[in-house]
Tab-separated table of C-alpha atoms in Angstrom:
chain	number	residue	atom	x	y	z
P	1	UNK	CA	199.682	43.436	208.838
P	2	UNK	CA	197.012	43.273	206.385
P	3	UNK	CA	195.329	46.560	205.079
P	4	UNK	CA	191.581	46.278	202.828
P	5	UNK	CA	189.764	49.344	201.257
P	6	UNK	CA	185.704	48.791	201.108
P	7	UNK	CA	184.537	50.565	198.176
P	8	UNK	CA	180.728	51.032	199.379
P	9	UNK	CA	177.947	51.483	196.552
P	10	UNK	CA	174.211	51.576	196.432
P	11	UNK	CA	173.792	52.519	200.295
P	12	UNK	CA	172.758	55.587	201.676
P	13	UNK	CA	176.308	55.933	204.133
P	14	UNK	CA	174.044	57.720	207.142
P	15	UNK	CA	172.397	54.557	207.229
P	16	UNK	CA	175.176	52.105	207.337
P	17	UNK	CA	177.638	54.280	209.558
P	18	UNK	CA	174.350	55.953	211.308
P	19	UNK	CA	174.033	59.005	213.049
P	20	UNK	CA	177.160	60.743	214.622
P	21	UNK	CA	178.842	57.601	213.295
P	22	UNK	CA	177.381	55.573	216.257
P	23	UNK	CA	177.530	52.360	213.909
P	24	UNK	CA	180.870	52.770	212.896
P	25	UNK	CA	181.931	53.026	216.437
P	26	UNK	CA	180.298	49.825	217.733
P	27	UNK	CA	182.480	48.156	214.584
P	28	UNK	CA	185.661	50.331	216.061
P	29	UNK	CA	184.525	48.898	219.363
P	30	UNK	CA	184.206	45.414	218.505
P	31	UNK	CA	187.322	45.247	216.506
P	32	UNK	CA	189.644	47.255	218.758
P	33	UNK	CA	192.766	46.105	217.490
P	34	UNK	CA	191.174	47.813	213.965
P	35	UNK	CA	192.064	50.981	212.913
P	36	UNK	CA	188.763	51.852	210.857
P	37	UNK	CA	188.739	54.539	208.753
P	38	UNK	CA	186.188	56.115	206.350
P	39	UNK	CA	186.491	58.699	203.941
P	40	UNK	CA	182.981	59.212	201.357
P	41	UNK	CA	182.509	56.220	199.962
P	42	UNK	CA	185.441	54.206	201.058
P	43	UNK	CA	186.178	52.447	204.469
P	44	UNK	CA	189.452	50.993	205.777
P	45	UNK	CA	190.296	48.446	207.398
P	46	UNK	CA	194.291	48.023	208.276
P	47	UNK	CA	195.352	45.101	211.280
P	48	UNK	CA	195.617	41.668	211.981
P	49	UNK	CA	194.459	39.813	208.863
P	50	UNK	CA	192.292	37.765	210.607
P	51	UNK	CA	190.528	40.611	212.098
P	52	UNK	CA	190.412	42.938	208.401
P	53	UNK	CA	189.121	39.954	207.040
P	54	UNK	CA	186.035	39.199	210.222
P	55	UNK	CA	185.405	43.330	209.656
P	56	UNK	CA	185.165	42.730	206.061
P	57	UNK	CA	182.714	40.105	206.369
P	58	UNK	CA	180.753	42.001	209.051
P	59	UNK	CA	180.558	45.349	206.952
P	60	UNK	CA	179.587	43.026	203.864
P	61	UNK	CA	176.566	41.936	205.721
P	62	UNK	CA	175.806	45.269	206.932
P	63	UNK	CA	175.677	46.618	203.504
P	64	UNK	CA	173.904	43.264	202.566
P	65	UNK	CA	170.875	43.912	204.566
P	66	UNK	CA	170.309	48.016	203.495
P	67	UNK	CA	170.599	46.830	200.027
P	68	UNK	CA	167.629	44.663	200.714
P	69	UNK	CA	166.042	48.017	202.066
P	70	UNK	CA	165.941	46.303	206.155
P	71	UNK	CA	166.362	48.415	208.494
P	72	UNK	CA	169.421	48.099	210.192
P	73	UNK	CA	169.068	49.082	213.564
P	74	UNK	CA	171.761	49.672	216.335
P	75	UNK	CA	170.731	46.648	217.610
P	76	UNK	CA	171.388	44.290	214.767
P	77	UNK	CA	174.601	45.896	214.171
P	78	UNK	CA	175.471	44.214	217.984
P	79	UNK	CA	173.794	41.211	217.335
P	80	UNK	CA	175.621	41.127	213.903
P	81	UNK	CA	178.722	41.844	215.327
P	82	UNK	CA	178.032	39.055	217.994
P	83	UNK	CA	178.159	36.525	215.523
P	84	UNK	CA	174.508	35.746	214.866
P	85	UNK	CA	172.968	34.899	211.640
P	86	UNK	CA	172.404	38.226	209.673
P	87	UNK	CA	169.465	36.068	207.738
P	88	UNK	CA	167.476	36.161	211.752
P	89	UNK	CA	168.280	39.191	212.257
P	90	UNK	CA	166.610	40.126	209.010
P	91	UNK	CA	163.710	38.347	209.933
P	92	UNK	CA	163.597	40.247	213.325
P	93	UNK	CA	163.786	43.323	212.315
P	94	UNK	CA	161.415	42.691	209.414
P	95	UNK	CA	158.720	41.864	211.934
P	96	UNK	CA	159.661	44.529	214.376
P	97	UNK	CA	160.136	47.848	212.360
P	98	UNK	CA	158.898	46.904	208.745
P	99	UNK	CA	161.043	48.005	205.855
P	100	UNK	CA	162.825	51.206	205.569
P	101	UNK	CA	162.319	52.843	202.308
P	102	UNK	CA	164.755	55.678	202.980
P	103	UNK	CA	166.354	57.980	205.985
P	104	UNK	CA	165.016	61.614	205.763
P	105	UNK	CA	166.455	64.576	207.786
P	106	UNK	CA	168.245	64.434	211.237
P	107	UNK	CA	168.170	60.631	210.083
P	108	UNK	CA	164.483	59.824	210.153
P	109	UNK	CA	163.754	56.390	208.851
P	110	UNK	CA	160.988	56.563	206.005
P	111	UNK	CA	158.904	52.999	206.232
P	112	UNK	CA	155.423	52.230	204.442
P	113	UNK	CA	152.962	52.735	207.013
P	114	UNK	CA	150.175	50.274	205.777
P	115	UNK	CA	149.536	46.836	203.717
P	116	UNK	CA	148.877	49.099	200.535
P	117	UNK	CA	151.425	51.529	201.267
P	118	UNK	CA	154.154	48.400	201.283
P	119	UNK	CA	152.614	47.076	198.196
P	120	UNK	CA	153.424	50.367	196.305
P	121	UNK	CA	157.304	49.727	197.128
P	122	UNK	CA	156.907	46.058	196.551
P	123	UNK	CA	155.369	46.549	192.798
P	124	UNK	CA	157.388	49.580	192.154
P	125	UNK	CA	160.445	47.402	193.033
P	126	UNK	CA	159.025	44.984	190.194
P	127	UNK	CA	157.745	46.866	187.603
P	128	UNK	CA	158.828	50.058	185.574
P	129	UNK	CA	155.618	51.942	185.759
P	130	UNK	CA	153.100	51.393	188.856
P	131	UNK	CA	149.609	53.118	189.387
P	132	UNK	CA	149.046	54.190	192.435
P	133	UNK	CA	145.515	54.932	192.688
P	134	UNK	CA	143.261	56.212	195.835
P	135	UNK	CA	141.799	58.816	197.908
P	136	UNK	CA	143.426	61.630	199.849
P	137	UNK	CA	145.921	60.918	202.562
P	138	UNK	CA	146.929	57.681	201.748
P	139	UNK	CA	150.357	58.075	201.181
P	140	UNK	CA	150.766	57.585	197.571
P	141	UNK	CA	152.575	61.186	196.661
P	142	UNK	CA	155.089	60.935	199.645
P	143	UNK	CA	155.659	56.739	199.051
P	144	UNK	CA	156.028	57.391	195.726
P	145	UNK	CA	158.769	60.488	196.081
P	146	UNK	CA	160.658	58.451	199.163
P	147	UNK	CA	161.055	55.584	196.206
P	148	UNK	CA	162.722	57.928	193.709
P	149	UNK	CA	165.085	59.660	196.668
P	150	UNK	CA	166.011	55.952	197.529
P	151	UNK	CA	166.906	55.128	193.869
P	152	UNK	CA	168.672	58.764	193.781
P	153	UNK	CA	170.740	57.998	197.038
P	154	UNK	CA	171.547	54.368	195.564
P	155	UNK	CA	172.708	55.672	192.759
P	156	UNK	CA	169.945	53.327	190.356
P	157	UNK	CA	168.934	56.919	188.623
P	158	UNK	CA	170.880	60.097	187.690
P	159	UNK	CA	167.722	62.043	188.097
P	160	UNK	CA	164.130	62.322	189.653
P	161	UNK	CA	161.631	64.089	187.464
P	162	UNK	CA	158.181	65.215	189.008
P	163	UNK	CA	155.351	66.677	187.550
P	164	UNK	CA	151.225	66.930	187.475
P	165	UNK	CA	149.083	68.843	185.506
P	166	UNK	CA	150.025	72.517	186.554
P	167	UNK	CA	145.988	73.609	186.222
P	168	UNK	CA	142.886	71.024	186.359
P	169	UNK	CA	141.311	72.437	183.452
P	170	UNK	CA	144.384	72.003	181.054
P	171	UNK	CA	147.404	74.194	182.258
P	172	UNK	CA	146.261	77.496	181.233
P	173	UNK	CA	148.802	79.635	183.234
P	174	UNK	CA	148.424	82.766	181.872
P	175	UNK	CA	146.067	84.735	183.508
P	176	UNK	CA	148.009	83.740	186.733
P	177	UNK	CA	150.117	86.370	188.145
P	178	UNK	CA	154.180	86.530	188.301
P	179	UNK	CA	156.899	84.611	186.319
P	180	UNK	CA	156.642	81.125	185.064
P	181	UNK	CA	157.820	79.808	188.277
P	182	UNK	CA	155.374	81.965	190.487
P	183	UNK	CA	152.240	80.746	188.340
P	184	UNK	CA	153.043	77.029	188.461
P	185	UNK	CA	154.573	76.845	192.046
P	186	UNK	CA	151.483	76.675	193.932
P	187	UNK	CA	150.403	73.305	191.885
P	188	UNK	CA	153.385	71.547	192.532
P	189	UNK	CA	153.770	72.575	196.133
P	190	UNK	CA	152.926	68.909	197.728
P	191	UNK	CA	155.641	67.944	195.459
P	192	UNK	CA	158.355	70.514	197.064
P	193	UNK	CA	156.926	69.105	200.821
P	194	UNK	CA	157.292	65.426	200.658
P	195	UNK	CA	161.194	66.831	199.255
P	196	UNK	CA	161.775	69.234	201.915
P	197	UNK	CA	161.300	66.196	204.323
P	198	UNK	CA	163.398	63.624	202.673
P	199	UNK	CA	166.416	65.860	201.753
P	200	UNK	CA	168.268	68.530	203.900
P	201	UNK	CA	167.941	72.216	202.184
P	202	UNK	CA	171.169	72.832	201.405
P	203	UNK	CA	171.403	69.420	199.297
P	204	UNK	CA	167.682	69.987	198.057
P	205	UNK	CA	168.731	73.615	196.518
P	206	UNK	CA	171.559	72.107	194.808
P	207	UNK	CA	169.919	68.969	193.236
P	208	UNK	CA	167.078	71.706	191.867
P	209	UNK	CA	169.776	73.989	190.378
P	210	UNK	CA	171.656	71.144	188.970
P	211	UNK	CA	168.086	69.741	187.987
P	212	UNK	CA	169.088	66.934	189.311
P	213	UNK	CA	165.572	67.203	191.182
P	214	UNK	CA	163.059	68.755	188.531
P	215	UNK	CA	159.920	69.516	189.522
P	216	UNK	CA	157.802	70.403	186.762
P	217	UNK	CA	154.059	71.010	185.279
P	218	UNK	CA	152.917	68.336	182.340
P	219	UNK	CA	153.081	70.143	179.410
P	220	UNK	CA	157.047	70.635	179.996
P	221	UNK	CA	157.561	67.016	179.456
P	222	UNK	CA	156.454	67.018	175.809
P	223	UNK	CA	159.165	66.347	173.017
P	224	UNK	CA	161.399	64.968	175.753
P	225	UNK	CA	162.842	61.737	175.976
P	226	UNK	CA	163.192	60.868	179.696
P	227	UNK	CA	165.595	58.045	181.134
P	228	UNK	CA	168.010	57.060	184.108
P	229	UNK	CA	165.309	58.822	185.776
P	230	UNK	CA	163.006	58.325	188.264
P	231	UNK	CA	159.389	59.703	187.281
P	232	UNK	CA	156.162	60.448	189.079
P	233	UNK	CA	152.965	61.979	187.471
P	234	UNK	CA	151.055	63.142	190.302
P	235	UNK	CA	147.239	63.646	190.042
P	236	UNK	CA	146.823	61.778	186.802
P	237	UNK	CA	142.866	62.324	187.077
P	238	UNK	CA	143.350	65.472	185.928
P	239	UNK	CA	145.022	64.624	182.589
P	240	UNK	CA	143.596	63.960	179.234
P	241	UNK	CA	143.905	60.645	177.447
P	242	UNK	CA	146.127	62.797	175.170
P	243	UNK	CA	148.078	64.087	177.807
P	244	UNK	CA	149.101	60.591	179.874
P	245	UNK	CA	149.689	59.004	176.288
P	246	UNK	CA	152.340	61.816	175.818
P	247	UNK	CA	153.738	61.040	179.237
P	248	UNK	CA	154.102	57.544	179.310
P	249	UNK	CA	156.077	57.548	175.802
P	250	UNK	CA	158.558	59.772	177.020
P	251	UNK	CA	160.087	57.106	178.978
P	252	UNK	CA	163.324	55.766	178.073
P	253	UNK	CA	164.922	52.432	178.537
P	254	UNK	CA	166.276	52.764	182.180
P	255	UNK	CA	163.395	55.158	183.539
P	256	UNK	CA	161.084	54.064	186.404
P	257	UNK	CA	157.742	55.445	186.611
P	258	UNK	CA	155.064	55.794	189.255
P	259	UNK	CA	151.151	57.452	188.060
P	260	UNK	CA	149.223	58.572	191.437
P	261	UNK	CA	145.558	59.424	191.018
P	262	UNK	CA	142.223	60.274	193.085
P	263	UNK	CA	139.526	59.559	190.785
P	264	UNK	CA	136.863	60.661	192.873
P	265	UNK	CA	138.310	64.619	192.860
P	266	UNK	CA	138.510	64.698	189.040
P	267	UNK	CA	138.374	68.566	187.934
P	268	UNK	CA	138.304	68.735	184.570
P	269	UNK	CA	135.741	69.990	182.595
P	270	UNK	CA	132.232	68.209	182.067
P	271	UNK	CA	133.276	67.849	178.625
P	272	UNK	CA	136.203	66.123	178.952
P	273	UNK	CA	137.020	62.367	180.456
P	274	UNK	CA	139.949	61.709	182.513
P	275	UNK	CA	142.509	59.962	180.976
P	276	UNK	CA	143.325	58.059	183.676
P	277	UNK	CA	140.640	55.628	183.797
P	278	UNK	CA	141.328	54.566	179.653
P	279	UNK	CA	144.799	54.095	180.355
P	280	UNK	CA	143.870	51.496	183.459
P	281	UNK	CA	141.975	49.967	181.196
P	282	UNK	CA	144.377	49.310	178.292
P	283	UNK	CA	147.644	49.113	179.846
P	284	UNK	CA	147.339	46.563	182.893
P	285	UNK	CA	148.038	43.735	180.443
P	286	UNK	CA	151.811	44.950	179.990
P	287	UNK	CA	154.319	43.037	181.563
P	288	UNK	CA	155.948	45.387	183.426
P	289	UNK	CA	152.986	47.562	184.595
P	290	UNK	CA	150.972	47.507	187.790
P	291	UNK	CA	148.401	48.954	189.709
P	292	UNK	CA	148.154	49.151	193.532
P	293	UNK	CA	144.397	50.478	194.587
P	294	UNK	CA	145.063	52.252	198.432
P	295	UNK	CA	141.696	52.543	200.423
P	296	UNK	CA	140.316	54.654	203.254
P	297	UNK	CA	141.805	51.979	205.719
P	298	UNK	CA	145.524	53.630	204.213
P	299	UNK	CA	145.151	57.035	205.179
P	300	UNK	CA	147.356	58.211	207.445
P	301	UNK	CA	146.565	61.880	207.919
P	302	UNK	CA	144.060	63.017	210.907
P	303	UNK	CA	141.400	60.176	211.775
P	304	UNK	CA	138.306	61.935	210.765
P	305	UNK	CA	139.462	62.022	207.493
P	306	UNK	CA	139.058	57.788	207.177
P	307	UNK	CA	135.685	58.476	208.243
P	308	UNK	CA	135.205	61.637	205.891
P	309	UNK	CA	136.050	59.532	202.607
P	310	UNK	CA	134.244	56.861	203.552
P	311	UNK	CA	130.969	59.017	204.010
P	312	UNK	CA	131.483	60.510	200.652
P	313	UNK	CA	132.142	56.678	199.314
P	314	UNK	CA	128.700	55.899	200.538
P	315	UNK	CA	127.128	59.128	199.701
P	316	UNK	CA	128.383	58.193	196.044
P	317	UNK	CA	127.253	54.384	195.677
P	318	UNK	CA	123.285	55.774	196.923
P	319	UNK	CA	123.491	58.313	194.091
P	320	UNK	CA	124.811	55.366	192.072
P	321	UNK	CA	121.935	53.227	192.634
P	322	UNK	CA	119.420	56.238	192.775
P	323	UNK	CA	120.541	56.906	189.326
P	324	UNK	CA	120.814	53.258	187.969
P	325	UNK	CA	117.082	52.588	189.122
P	326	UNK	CA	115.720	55.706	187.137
P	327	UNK	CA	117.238	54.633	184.219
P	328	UNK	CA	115.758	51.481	185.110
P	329	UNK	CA	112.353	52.670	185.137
C-alpha cells in the first residue's frame, strides 16, 4: 500500500476539483481502486503504488495547466485522464474557450473577451504597473479587478487595494451628506460591482472587514507604503500630475499595479490638466511599465454604445481639424 498527500498551492480549488466536486469524481472514477480524499488544501491519495503514483502525475498536470491560467474543462480532465498529452490539450482548449482569468460565483469562468482585453492580462502578467487606457465599456475596470482576485485566490498578494479619485474636481467630500463612507460610496460603486461578481457575499464582507479587500478614494493612499498588494487606480483622468505621482510611489517592492483611464471624459476643472496624459508620457520608458490602448471595437456593453463612441470620436477629430485650420489662418 502506498499512501501520498498533495499539498495544492496557487490554484483556486473550485477550479481544479470543479463544481459539486464533479472533477474530483471523474479522478475517483478513473482510479477506482483510489481512495481520494481532500480536505482544504490537501488531497490524498492512499492504494496501489502504481496507481498513487499515475493519480499523482494526473493531478500534477491538472494543477499544471490552471497555473498557466487554461481553462480546464470537464473535458480535458477525461482526455487527461485518458492518457493524452496535457501540452494538446492545452492547445485545444486555448483555441476553444480562450484563457480563464478567474471563476466568479456559482463557478462562472471569467475570460478576456477581446484582443485588447487579453493583452491587459498578458502585460499585466509581465509588468508591475500597466495602463489601461480607453473609452467606456471596454472592460478595463472589471479585467483589471478579475487580475487582482486571481492573484488574491493564488495567493501572489496578501491584499487588493482599489481606489479613484472620490470627486472629479479634487475630492472635496464635505458638502456631501452622511458619514465618510456614505459620501465616498457612490464614487467607488463600479468598484464594489465588478467585486460582488467575482466573490460570493459572505467571503466579500469578510475580506472588507479584514481589509483584506480595501476599497478606497485617492487621497487615503497618501503617506502609505503599499506592497504584497494588488493595486488599481481607476479613472486616472481625473487625477492631478500631483496626485498619480503620489500614487505610483507608494508602491512597494512586491506590489502590482494596474492605472485605467478614459481620457476623453476628463472632469476636472478648465484650469487644471490631467495627470494622466504627463505620466504616459514620461514613464513608458521604464522597464517594467506598459500601456495597453482598448478601442471602440473592445466594448462589450450594449451595441449602440460601439457606435455611440465612435460618433463622438469623429465628432472630436472635425472639431480637431476645424480648430487646427483657424489657427492656421
Amino acid at each position: 500500500m502506498s499512501e501520498i498527500i498533495l499539498t495544492i498551492d496557487g490554484v483556486d480549488p473550485l477550479a481544479l476539483y470543479g463544481r459539486n466536486n464533479s472533477k474530483l469524481n471523474l479522478l475517483k472514477k478513473a482510479f477506482p481502486d483510489l481512495i481520494i480524499t481532500s480536505r482544504g488544501s490537501n488531497l490524498k491519495l492512499s492504494g496501489e503504488r502504481k496507481d498513487t503514483q499515475k493519480a499523482k502525475a494526473r493531478i500534477e498536470s491538472m494543477v499544471n495547466m490552471l497555473r498557466q491560467n487554461i481553462d480546464l474543462t470537464e473535458k480535458a480532465v477525461m482526455d487527461l485522464l485518458e492518457g493524452h498529452n496535457p501540452y494538446e490539450i492545452q492547445q485545444e482548449d486555448l483555441k476553444r474557450a480562450g484563457k480563464v482569468i478567474v471563476y466568479g460565483n456559482n463557478g462562472k469562468p471569467i475570460k478576456a473577451k477581446t484582443k485588447n482585453q487579453r493583452k491587459l492580462v498578458e502585460k499585466s502578467e509581465m509588468n508591475d504597473v500597466v495602463f489601461a487606457i480607453g473609452p467606456a465599456g471596454t472592460g478595463k475596470t472589471y479585467t483589471a479587478v478579475a487580475l487582482a482576485v486571481r492573484a488574491l485566490k493564488n495567493k501572489l498578494v496578501k491584499k487588493i487595494i482599489l481606489t479613484r479619485p472620490a470627486v472629479e474636481a479634487g475630492e472635496s467630500l464635505g458638502f456631501l451628506p452622511g458619514d465618510l463612507k456614505d459620501k465616498v460610496d457612490p464614487y467607488l460603486r463600479p468598484l464594489y460591482d465588478a467585486l460582488n461578481d467575482l466573490i460570493p457575499p459572505e467571503k466579500l464582507d469578510f475580506f472588507m472587514q479584514t481589509r483584506v479587500i480595501e476599497v478606497a478614494p485617492l487621497a487615503f493612499m497618501r503617506g502609505r507604503t503599499l506592497d504584497n498588494a494588488f493595486i488599481i487606480l481607476d479613472e486616472a483622468q481625473n487625477c492631478t500630475t500631483g496626485q498619480i505621482k503620489m500614487f505610483l510611489t507608494r508602491l512597494g517592492p512586491s506590489a502590482k499595479c494596474i492605472v485605467t483611464g478614459d481620457p476623453s471624459q476628463i472632469d476636472l476643472p478648465a484650469h487644471q490638466k490631467s495627470g494622466l496624459f504627463r505620466a504616459l508620457d514620461i514613464l513608458l520608458g521604464i522597464s517594467g511599465i506598459a500601456r495597453v490602448k482598448l478601442t471602440a471595437e473592445d466594448v462589450v456593453r450594449h451595441r449602440l454604445v460601439k457606435e455611440i463612441i465612435l460618433k463622438y470620436d469623429e465628432s472630436d477629430r472635425q472639431k480637431r481639424a476645424k480648430y487646427d485650420k483657424s489657427e492656421e489662418e
